[in-house]
């Protein structure tokens, strides 16, 4: 008697990268979860400037589900969906919303994703009801019109459920990169979800913003309620441009260290990593205890990278000096990276709702310089965030910004006015302020953008760049 084998459900995990680096840690954690569910998989990281090379590769394979991150261009996702109409697409990550709403992607997971993704796979594989899957948006068609629906079931972040069992799959295929490209970045170990700064209220710039419907799409009652809740969550506080989850999820210090150590042990034993990035906005509450435990267990350390807010770094400079001394004693490097300087003028920091005076930025620059002088072999700064000027900047403030170039150039390779204010979705407070002030530029197949309030600003910037180019 012949045995009829069940068809293997095939999943393609896709991430888009500007430079060759390790995949973001969420998808790698899902991979081993689906192995025992009669699923096969491929994991691919593609260069953003060589997306066409990915299409050629995918045409040789048939996938039932594409799991994509929000960094892909919307037009490219639509092209993939057109090429593979029988495949389903799901998107997630902090900046997913407008990419999902404007693309032909079928599903989106908001917030905690591990349980939701696995249940989605099972539902698609077994052709069962989607409506009970937590945190899931999905699209339905009625009378040739697409509606956005939501399961109506919300699941909060649970650090241990999202991370454990901890067995990330990091041997991904890379497409579009040259042979000379090497992965030099260390893996991220997760200490928390969200950011404690979310508790900081928005300033007066964000008074009286609309709290109505936020999208051009047609929503079901459940979907509309979830979107409105997301907007309310964002309006409670935090940086005005940030898509970070609103609820700050963390463990007590002892449990945090134990959680991080379990990740470190696995990554060193399985993949031989000796450097790690700590996924926390406030590592100072546990960093000394973590380093003590790593040294105690003879963990091999080359680089331990931390990030935080500028004002928190300044408040914890004694802790920072303490761990740099520990790095000198034990022959490894502390890398301070991804500090959100954003801008070096106060008016921009106020618009971005950073909640501190611009002098904090200059203090942090001086602190970094001093630590480099004190411990050149055991301290480094590994690149930081700079949004640049805001759409509301005046010519007077632009002059101040230019004068701050000497401070910026010590931390950033290139002085640039920047246009780094990315509008991932319409639930952002800064998005709604742009809309209220008439500075929003809407796009059908791309993320929305903005214009300057003062029309003379782009003219000044062009002249400035032309003068620099002439000197070069």
Coordinates of C-alpha atoms in Angstrom, one line a residue:
X1 CA 0.0 0.0 0.0
X2 CA 1.4 3.4 -1.0
X3 CA 1.7 6.0 1.7
X4 CA 0.5 9.5 0.8
X5 CA 2.9 12.0 2.2
X6 CA 1.7 15.3 3.5
X7 CA 3.1 18.2 1.4
X8 CA 5.9 20.1 3.1
X9 CA 4.9 23.7 3.9
X10 CA 7.8 25.9 2.7
X11 CA 8.7 29.3 4.4
X12 CA 11.1 31.9 3.1
X13 CA 12.5 34.3 5.8
X14 CA 13.7 37.5 4.1
X15 CA 15.6 40.5 5.5
X16 CA 16.9 43.5 3.6
X17 CA 20.2 45.0 4.5
X18 CA 22.3 48.1 3.5
X19 CA 25.5 46.4 4.6
X20 CA 26.2 42.7 5.2
X21 CA 25.4 41.9 8.8
X22 CA 23.8 39.3 11.0
X23 CA 20.0 39.0 10.6
X24 CA 17.8 40.8 13.2
X25 CA 17.2 38.4 16.0
X26 CA 13.4 37.9 15.8
X27 CA 13.2 35.7 12.7
X28 CA 16.2 33.5 13.6
X29 CA 14.3 32.6 16.8
X30 CA 11.2 31.5 14.8
X31 CA 13.2 29.2 12.4
X32 CA 13.8 26.3 14.8
X33 CA 10.2 26.6 16.1
X34 CA 8.8 25.6 12.7
X35 CA 11.1 22.7 12.1
X36 CA 8.9 20.3 14.1
X37 CA 5.8 21.4 12.3
X38 CA 6.5 19.6 9.0
X39 CA 7.9 22.8 7.5
X40 CA 11.0 23.5 5.4
X41 CA 12.6 26.9 5.2
X42 CA 15.2 29.2 3.6
X43 CA 16.7 32.2 5.3
X44 CA 18.0 35.0 3.1
X45 CA 19.5 38.4 3.7
X46 CA 19.6 40.6 0.5
X47 CA 21.5 43.8 -0.3
X48 CA 19.1 46.7 -0.6
X49 CA 20.8 47.9 -3.8
X50 CA 20.7 44.4 -5.5
X51 CA 17.1 43.3 -4.9
X52 CA 16.8 42.2 -8.5
X53 CA 19.3 39.4 -7.8
X54 CA 16.9 38.0 -5.2
X55 CA 14.0 37.7 -7.7
X56 CA 16.1 35.5 -10.0
X57 CA 16.9 33.2 -7.1
X58 CA 13.3 33.0 -5.8
X59 CA 11.9 32.1 -9.2
X60 CA 13.7 28.8 -8.9
X61 CA 11.8 27.9 -5.7
X62 CA 8.2 27.8 -4.6
X63 CA 7.3 29.1 -1.2
X64 CA 4.0 29.0 0.6
X65 CA 4.9 31.9 3.0
X66 CA 7.3 34.8 2.8
X67 CA 8.2 36.4 6.2
X68 CA 9.6 39.8 5.4
X69 CA 10.9 42.7 7.5
X70 CA 9.7 46.3 7.2
X71 CA 12.9 47.5 5.7
X72 CA 12.0 46.4 2.2
X73 CA 10.7 49.0 -0.3
X74 CA 6.9 48.9 -0.7
X75 CA 7.2 48.7 -4.5
X76 CA 9.5 45.7 -4.3
X77 CA 7.1 43.8 -2.0
X78 CA 4.3 44.5 -4.4
X79 CA 6.5 43.2 -7.2
X80 CA 7.2 40.0 -5.2
X81 CA 3.5 39.5 -4.5
X82 CA 2.7 39.9 -8.2
X83 CA 5.4 37.4 -9.2
X84 CA 4.2 34.9 -6.6
X85 CA 0.4 35.4 -6.3
X86 CA -0.2 32.0 -4.7
X87 CA 2.2 32.7 -1.9
X88 CA 1.2 34.5 1.3
X89 CA 3.3 37.3 2.8
X90 CA 3.6 38.4 6.4
X91 CA 5.4 41.4 7.8
X92 CA 6.4 42.5 11.3
X93 CA 8.8 44.7 13.3
X94 CA 8.5 48.1 14.9
X95 CA 8.1 50.0 11.6
X96 CA 5.8 47.7 9.8
X97 CA 2.5 49.6 9.7
X98 CA 2.5 51.8 6.7
X99 CA 4.5 49.3 4.6
X100 CA 1.7 46.8 5.4
X101 CA -1.1 49.2 4.7
X102 CA 0.3 50.5 1.4
X103 CA 1.6 47.2 0.0
X104 CA -0.2 44.0 -1.1
X105 CA 1.3 42.0 1.9
X106 CA -1.4 39.7 3.3
X107 CA -0.6 39.7 7.0
X108 CA 1.0 41.8 9.7
X109 CA 2.0 41.0 13.2
X110 CA 2.0 43.9 15.7
X111 CA 3.9 43.5 18.9
X112 CA 4.8 40.1 20.3
X113 CA 5.4 37.8 17.3
X114 CA 6.6 34.4 18.2
X115 CA 3.3 32.8 19.1
X116 CA 1.5 34.7 16.4
X117 CA 3.8 33.6 13.7
X118 CA 3.7 30.0 14.6
X119 CA -0.1 30.0 14.8
X120 CA -0.2 31.7 11.4
X121 CA 2.0 29.0 9.9
X122 CA -0.3 26.3 11.4
X123 CA -3.4 28.1 10.2
X124 CA -2.2 28.5 6.6
X125 CA -0.8 25.0 6.5
X126 CA -4.0 23.4 7.8
X127 CA -6.4 26.0 6.3
X128 CA -8.0 26.9 9.6
X129 CA -9.5 30.1 11.0
X130 CA -7.2 33.1 11.3
X131 CA -9.4 35.2 13.6
X132 CA -8.0 33.6 16.8
X133 CA -4.4 34.4 16.1
X134 CA -3.1 37.1 18.5
X135 CA -1.7 40.4 17.2
X136 CA -2.6 39.6 13.6
X137 CA -3.8 42.1 10.9
X138 CA -5.0 40.5 7.7
X139 CA -6.6 41.6 4.5
X140 CA -9.9 40.4 3.1
X141 CA -11.6 41.2 -0.2
X142 CA -15.3 42.0 -0.7
X143 CA -16.7 43.3 -3.9
X144 CA -13.3 43.8 -5.4
X145 CA -12.4 46.0 -2.4
X146 CA -9.7 45.3 0.2
X147 CA -10.5 45.6 3.8
X148 CA -8.1 45.5 6.8
X149 CA -9.2 43.2 9.6
X150 CA -7.8 42.3 13.0
X151 CA -8.1 39.2 15.1
X152 CA -9.2 41.2 18.1
X153 CA -6.9 39.2 20.4
X154 CA -4.0 41.1 21.9
X155 CA -1.0 39.4 23.4
X156 CA 1.5 41.4 25.4
X157 CA 5.3 41.0 25.2
X158 CA 6.6 38.3 27.6
X159 CA 10.4 38.4 27.5
X160 CA 10.9 34.7 28.4
X161 CA 8.2 33.5 26.0
X162 CA 9.6 35.5 23.1
X163 CA 13.2 34.3 23.7
X164 CA 13.1 30.8 25.0
X165 CA 13.7 28.1 24.1
X166 CA 16.7 30.0 22.8
X167 CA 18.1 28.5 19.6
X168 CA 18.5 31.2 16.9
X169 CA 19.4 30.1 13.4
X170 CA 22.1 32.4 12.1
X171 CA 23.5 30.6 9.0
X172 CA 21.6 32.7 6.4
X173 CA 22.1 32.9 2.7
X174 CA 23.4 36.3 1.5
X175 CA 22.5 37.6 -2.0
X176 CA 23.8 40.8 -3.7
X177 CA 26.9 41.3 -1.5
X178 CA 30.4 41.0 -2.8
X179 CA 32.8 38.3 -1.8
X180 CA 34.8 40.9 0.1
X181 CA 31.9 41.8 2.3
X182 CA 32.4 40.2 5.7
X183 CA 30.1 40.1 8.7
X184 CA 31.8 41.9 11.5
X185 CA 28.9 42.9 13.7
X186 CA 28.3 40.9 16.8
X187 CA 24.9 39.4 17.7
X188 CA 22.4 41.2 19.9
X189 CA 21.4 39.7 23.2
X190 CA 18.0 40.8 24.4
X191 CA 17.6 42.3 27.9
X192 CA 14.2 44.0 27.5
X193 CA 11.4 45.1 25.2
X194 CA 10.4 48.7 24.7
X195 CA 12.0 51.8 26.3
X196 CA 11.4 53.3 29.7
X197 CA 11.4 56.8 28.2
X198 CA 7.9 56.0 26.9
X199 CA 6.7 57.3 30.2
X200 CA 8.0 60.8 29.4
X201 CA 5.0 62.8 28.2
X202 CA 4.9 64.7 24.9
X203 CA 5.7 68.5 25.1
X204 CA 3.4 71.3 24.2
X205 CA 4.2 71.0 20.5
X206 CA 1.9 68.0 20.4
X207 CA -1.1 69.6 22.1
X208 CA -4.5 69.3 20.4
X209 CA -3.5 66.8 17.7
X210 CA -6.3 64.9 16.0
X211 CA -7.1 61.5 17.4
X212 CA -9.4 60.4 14.6
X213 CA -9.0 57.8 11.8
X214 CA -5.4 57.8 10.7
X215 CA -5.3 55.9 7.4
X216 CA -6.8 56.0 3.9
X217 CA -7.6 52.3 4.2
X218 CA -11.0 50.7 5.0
X219 CA -10.9 49.0 8.4
X220 CA -13.1 46.6 10.2
X221 CA -14.3 47.7 13.7
X222 CA -11.6 45.5 15.4
X223 CA -8.8 46.8 13.1
X224 CA -9.8 50.4 13.6
X225 CA -9.9 50.0 17.3
X226 CA -6.4 48.5 17.3
X227 CA -5.0 51.3 15.2
X228 CA -6.6 53.9 17.4
X229 CA -5.2 52.2 20.5
X230 CA -1.7 52.3 18.8
X231 CA -2.0 56.0 18.2
X232 CA -3.1 56.6 21.8
X233 CA -0.1 54.6 23.0
X234 CA 2.3 56.7 20.9
X235 CA 0.6 59.9 22.1
X236 CA 1.3 59.0 25.7
X237 CA 5.0 59.9 25.4
X238 CA 8.5 59.0 24.2
X239 CA 10.4 60.3 21.3
X240 CA 7.9 61.7 18.8
X241 CA 9.4 59.7 15.8
X242 CA 9.8 56.4 17.6
X243 CA 7.9 53.2 16.7
X244 CA 9.3 51.3 19.7
X245 CA 6.6 49.3 21.7
X246 CA 4.8 51.4 24.2
X247 CA 4.9 49.0 27.1
X248 CA 8.3 48.6 28.7
X249 CA 8.9 44.9 29.5
X250 CA 11.9 44.0 31.7
X251 CA 13.0 41.7 34.4
X252 CA 14.6 42.4 37.8
X253 CA 18.4 42.7 37.6
X254 CA 19.2 39.2 38.8
X255 CA 16.8 37.6 36.3
X256 CA 18.0 40.0 33.5
X257 CA 21.6 38.8 34.0
X258 CA 20.5 35.2 34.0
X259 CA 18.5 35.8 30.8
X260 CA 21.4 37.4 29.1
X261 CA 23.9 34.8 30.3
X262 CA 21.8 32.0 28.8
X263 CA 21.9 33.8 25.4
X264 CA 25.6 34.4 25.7
X265 CA 26.4 30.8 26.5
X266 CA 24.5 29.5 23.5
X267 CA 26.0 32.0 21.1
X268 CA 29.5 31.3 22.2
X269 CA 29.2 27.5 22.3
X270 CA 27.2 27.2 19.0
X271 CA 28.6 30.0 16.9
X272 CA 31.9 30.9 18.7
X273 CA 30.9 34.6 19.1
X274 CA 33.2 36.6 21.4
X275 CA 31.5 39.9 21.0
X276 CA 27.9 40.9 21.9
X277 CA 25.5 43.9 21.6
X278 CA 23.2 44.3 24.6
X279 CA 19.6 45.0 23.5
X280 CA 18.6 47.5 26.1
X281 CA 18.0 51.2 26.2
X282 CA 19.1 51.3 29.9
X283 CA 21.9 48.8 30.4
X284 CA 23.3 50.8 33.3
X285 CA 20.9 49.1 35.7
X286 CA 22.6 45.7 35.3
X287 CA 25.8 46.1 33.2
X288 CA 28.2 45.8 36.2
X289 CA 26.6 42.6 37.4
X290 CA 26.5 41.1 33.9
X291 CA 30.3 41.8 33.3
X292 CA 31.0 40.3 36.7
X293 CA 29.1 37.1 35.8
X294 CA 30.8 36.8 32.4
X295 CA 34.2 37.1 33.9
X296 CA 33.3 34.6 36.6
X297 CA 32.2 32.1 34.0
X298 CA 35.3 32.7 31.9
X299 CA 33.3 33.9 28.9
X300 CA 35.6 35.0 26.1
X301 CA 35.0 38.7 25.5
X302 CA 36.4 40.9 22.8
X303 CA 33.7 43.6 22.5
X304 CA 30.7 44.3 24.7
X305 CA 28.5 46.9 23.0
X306 CA 25.9 49.0 24.8
X307 CA 23.5 51.7 23.8
X308 CA 21.4 54.2 25.7
X309 CA 20.0 57.8 25.7
X310 CA 22.4 60.7 25.8
X311 CA 21.1 62.0 29.2
X312 CA 21.2 58.6 30.7
X313 CA 24.8 58.1 29.6
X314 CA 25.7 61.4 31.3
X315 CA 23.9 60.5 34.5
X316 CA 25.7 57.1 34.6
X317 CA 29.2 58.3 33.7
X318 CA 30.6 56.7 36.9
X319 CA 29.1 53.3 35.9
X320 CA 30.5 53.8 32.4
X321 CA 34.0 54.5 33.8
X322 CA 33.7 51.5 36.1
X323 CA 33.0 49.1 33.3
X324 CA 35.7 50.6 31.1
X325 CA 38.1 49.9 34.0
X326 CA 36.8 46.3 34.1
X327 CA 37.4 46.1 30.4
X328 CA 41.0 47.2 30.9
X329 CA 41.5 44.7 33.7
X330 CA 40.1 41.8 31.7
X331 CA 41.4 42.8 28.3
X332 CA 38.2 43.5 26.3
X333 CA 36.5 46.6 24.8
X334 CA 33.4 48.5 25.8
X335 CA 31.7 50.0 22.7
X336 CA 29.2 52.8 23.2
X337 CA 27.0 53.0 20.2
X338 CA 23.6 54.1 18.8
X339 CA 23.3 57.1 21.1
X340 CA 20.5 59.2 19.8
X341 CA 22.1 62.6 19.4
X342 CA 19.5 63.4 16.7
X343 CA 20.5 67.0 16.4
X344 CA 22.8 69.6 18.0
X345 CA 20.3 72.4 18.3
X346 CA 17.6 72.7 21.0
X347 CA 14.6 73.4 18.7
X348 CA 15.1 70.1 16.9
X349 CA 15.4 68.2 20.2
X350 CA 12.2 69.7 21.4
X351 CA 10.4 68.7 18.2
X352 CA 11.7 65.2 18.6
X353 CA 10.6 65.3 22.3
X354 CA 14.0 64.2 23.5
X355 CA 13.3 65.7 26.9
X356 CA 16.7 67.2 27.7
X357 CA 18.7 70.4 27.0
X358 CA 21.1 70.3 24.0
X359 CA 24.0 70.8 26.4
X360 CA 23.7 67.1 27.2
X361 CA 24.8 66.3 23.7
X362 CA 27.9 68.3 24.1
X363 CA 28.6 66.8 27.5
X364 CA 28.3 63.3 26.0
X365 CA 30.8 64.2 23.2
X366 CA 33.3 65.4 25.8
X367 CA 32.8 62.2 27.9
X368 CA 33.4 60.0 24.9
X369 CA 36.6 61.9 24.1
X370 CA 37.9 61.5 27.6
X371 CA 37.1 57.8 27.7
X372 CA 39.0 57.4 24.4
X373 CA 42.0 59.2 25.9
X374 CA 41.9 57.2 29.2
X375 CA 41.4 53.8 27.6
X376 CA 42.2 53.9 23.8
X377 CA 42.4 50.1 23.6
X378 CA 39.4 49.3 25.8
X379 CA 36.8 51.9 24.8
X380 CA 35.3 52.9 21.5
X381 CA 32.2 54.6 20.1
X382 CA 30.6 52.5 17.4
X383 CA 28.4 54.9 15.5
X384 CA 25.5 57.0 16.6
X385 CA 22.1 58.3 15.6
X386 CA 21.7 61.7 13.9
X387 CA 18.3 62.6 12.4
X388 CA 19.5 66.1 11.5
X389 CA 17.4 69.2 11.0
X390 CA 13.7 69.1 11.5
X391 CA 11.1 70.4 9.0
X392 CA 10.4 73.4 11.2
X393 CA 13.9 74.7 11.4
X394 CA 14.5 78.4 10.8
X395 CA 17.4 80.1 9.0
X396 CA 18.6 81.4 12.4
X397 CA 18.7 77.9 13.9
X398 CA 20.2 76.5 10.8
X399 CA 23.2 78.8 11.3
X400 CA 23.5 77.4 14.8
X401 CA 23.4 73.9 13.4
X402 CA 26.2 74.7 10.9
X403 CA 28.3 76.1 13.8
X404 CA 27.9 72.8 15.6
X405 CA 29.6 71.0 12.8
X406 CA 32.9 70.9 14.7
X407 CA 31.2 68.9 17.4
X408 CA 29.4 66.6 15.1
X409 CA 32.5 65.7 13.0
X410 CA 34.3 64.2 16.0
X411 CA 31.6 61.5 16.1
X412 CA 30.2 61.3 12.6
X413 CA 32.2 60.6 9.4
X414 CA 30.4 63.2 7.3
X415 CA 28.8 66.5 8.2
X416 CA 25.4 66.4 6.6
X417 CA 22.1 68.3 7.2
X418 CA 20.4 65.0 7.0
X419 CA 16.9 64.1 6.0
X420 CA 16.7 61.2 8.5
X421 CA 13.2 61.8 9.9
X422 CA 11.6 58.6 8.6
X423 CA 7.8 58.5 8.9
X424 CA 7.1 54.8 9.4
X425 CA 3.4 55.3 10.0
X426 CA 0.7 57.8 10.6
X427 CA 0.4 56.9 14.3
X428 CA 3.6 58.8 15.1
X429 CA 3.0 62.1 16.9
X430 CA 5.5 63.9 14.6
X431 CA 3.5 62.6 11.6
X432 CA 0.3 64.1 12.9
X433 CA 2.1 67.4 13.7
X434 CA 3.4 67.5 10.1
X435 CA -0.2 66.9 8.9
X436 CA -1.6 69.6 11.1
X437 CA 1.0 72.1 10.0
X438 CA 0.5 71.3 6.3
X439 CA 4.0 69.9 5.8
X440 CA 3.1 66.3 5.0
X441 CA 3.7 64.8 1.6
X442 CA 1.6 61.7 1.0
X443 CA 2.7 58.9 -1.2
X444 CA 0.6 55.9 -2.5
X445 CA 3.4 53.4 -2.9
X446 CA 6.1 54.7 -0.5
X447 CA 6.4 56.0 3.1
X448 CA 5.0 59.5 3.4
X449 CA 7.6 62.3 3.6
X450 CA 7.7 66.0 4.5
X451 CA 8.7 69.5 3.3
X452 CA 10.3 72.4 5.2
X453 CA 8.1 75.1 6.7
X454 CA 10.6 77.7 5.4
X455 CA 11.0 77.4 1.7
X456 CA 14.4 79.1 1.9
X457 CA 15.9 76.2 3.9
X458 CA 16.4 73.8 0.9
X459 CA 17.9 76.6 -1.1
X460 CA 20.4 77.4 1.6
X461 CA 21.3 73.7 2.0
X462 CA 21.9 73.3 -1.8
X463 CA 24.2 76.4 -1.8
X464 CA 26.1 75.0 1.2
X465 CA 26.7 71.7 -0.4
X466 CA 27.7 73.3 -3.7
X467 CA 30.3 75.4 -1.9
X468 CA 31.7 72.3 -0.2
X469 CA 31.9 70.4 -3.5
X470 CA 33.6 73.4 -5.2
X471 CA 36.3 73.3 -2.4
X472 CA 36.8 69.6 -2.9

